[in-house]
C-alpha positions as a printed NumPy array, in Angstrom:
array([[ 0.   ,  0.   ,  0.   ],
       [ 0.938,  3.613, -0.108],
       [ 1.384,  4.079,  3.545],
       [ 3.844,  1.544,  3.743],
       [ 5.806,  3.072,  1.306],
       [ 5.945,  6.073,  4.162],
       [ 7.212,  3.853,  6.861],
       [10.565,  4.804,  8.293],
       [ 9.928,  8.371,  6.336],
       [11.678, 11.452,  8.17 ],
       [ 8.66 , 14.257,  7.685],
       [ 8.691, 17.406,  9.034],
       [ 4.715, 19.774,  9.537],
       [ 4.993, 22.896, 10.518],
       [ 2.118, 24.372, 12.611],
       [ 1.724, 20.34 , 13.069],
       [ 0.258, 21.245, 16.931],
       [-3.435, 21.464, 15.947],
       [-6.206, 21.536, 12.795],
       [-4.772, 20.36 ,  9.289],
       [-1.085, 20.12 , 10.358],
       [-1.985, 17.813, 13.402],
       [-4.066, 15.923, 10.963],
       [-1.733, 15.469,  8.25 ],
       [ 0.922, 14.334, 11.27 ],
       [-1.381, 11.82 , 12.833],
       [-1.009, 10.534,  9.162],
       [ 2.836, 10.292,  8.645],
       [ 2.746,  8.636, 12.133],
       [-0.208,  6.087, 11.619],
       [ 2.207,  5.336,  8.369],
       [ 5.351,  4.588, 10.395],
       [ 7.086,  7.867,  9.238],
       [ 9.521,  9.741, 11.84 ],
       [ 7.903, 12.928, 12.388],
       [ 8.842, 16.542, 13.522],
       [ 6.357, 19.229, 13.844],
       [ 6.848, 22.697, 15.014],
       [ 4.475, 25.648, 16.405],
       [ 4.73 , 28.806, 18.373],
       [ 3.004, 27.952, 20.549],
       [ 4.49 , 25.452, 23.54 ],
       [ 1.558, 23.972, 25.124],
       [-0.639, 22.812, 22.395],
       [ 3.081, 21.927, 20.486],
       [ 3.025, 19.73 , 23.538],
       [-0.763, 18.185, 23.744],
       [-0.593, 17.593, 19.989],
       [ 3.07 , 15.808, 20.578],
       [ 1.368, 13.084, 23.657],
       [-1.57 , 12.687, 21.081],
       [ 0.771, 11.904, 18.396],
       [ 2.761,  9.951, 20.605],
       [-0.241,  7.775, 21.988],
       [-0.742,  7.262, 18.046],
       [ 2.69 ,  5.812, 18.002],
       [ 2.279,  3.745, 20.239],
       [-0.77 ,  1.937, 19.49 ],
       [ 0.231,  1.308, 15.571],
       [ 2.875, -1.722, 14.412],
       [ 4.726,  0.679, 12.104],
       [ 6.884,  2.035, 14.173],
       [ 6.042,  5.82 , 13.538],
       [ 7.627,  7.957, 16.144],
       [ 6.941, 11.421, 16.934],
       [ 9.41 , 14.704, 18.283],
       [ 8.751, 18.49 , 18.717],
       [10.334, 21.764, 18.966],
       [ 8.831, 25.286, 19.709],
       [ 9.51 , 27.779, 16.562],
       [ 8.704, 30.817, 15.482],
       [ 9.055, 30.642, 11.239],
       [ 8.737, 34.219, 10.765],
       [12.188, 34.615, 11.32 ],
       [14.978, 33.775,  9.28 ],
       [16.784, 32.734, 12.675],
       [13.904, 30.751, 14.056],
       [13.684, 29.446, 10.545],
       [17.621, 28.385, 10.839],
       [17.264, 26.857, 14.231],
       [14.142, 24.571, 13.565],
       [15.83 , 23.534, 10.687],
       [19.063, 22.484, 12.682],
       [17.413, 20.976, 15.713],
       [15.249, 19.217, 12.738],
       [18.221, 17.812, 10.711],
       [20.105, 16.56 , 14.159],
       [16.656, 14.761, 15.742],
       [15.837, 13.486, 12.196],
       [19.289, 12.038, 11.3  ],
       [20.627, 14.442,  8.986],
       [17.508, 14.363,  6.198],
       [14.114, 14.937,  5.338],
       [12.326, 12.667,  3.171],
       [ 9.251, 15.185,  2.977],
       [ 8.555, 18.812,  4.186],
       [ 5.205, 20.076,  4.595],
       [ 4.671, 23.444,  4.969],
       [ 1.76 , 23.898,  7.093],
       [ 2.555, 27.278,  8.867],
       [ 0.937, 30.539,  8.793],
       [ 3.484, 33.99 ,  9.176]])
């Protein structure tokens, strides 16, 4: 199937902490992808990570789930996600979805 073509996938969402981004993470991590999302916001970065987590845990595939607060109207907050992303992700990204609103 198509979702198990995704499995093992390093994705990053930004504004993955609620609505379409959350939705399109639950996704990548029903699917077995590794998955980064982002948001400004801390709190519901951190609800939507223990819901994607949860997700993780309940599915075979393996998908796993990490976070980091970041604000992507700024070139430097732009840099820094992008670091922390490549360093929790292994040094790639298989797919990039661009979620956020500046």
């Amino acid at each position: 199937t198509s979702k198990s073509l995704l499995k093992g996938k390093r994705v990053i969402v930004t504004g993955g902490s609620k609505g379409i981004g959350l939705e399109v993470a639950k996704q990548y991590v029903e699917a077995g992808a590794q998955v980064m999302i982002c948001a400004r916001t801390l709190n519901t970065l951190e609800q939507a990570s223990m819901t994607l987590s949860d997700i993780a845990k309940t599915t075979s595939n393996g998908g796993g789930i990490f976070y980091s607060q970041a604000d992507l109207s700024t070139e430097e907050g732009i840099d820094d996600f992008w670091k922390k992303s490549l360093e929790t992700l292994g040094g790639g990204v298989d797919v990039l979805v661009l979620n956020h609103v500046v």
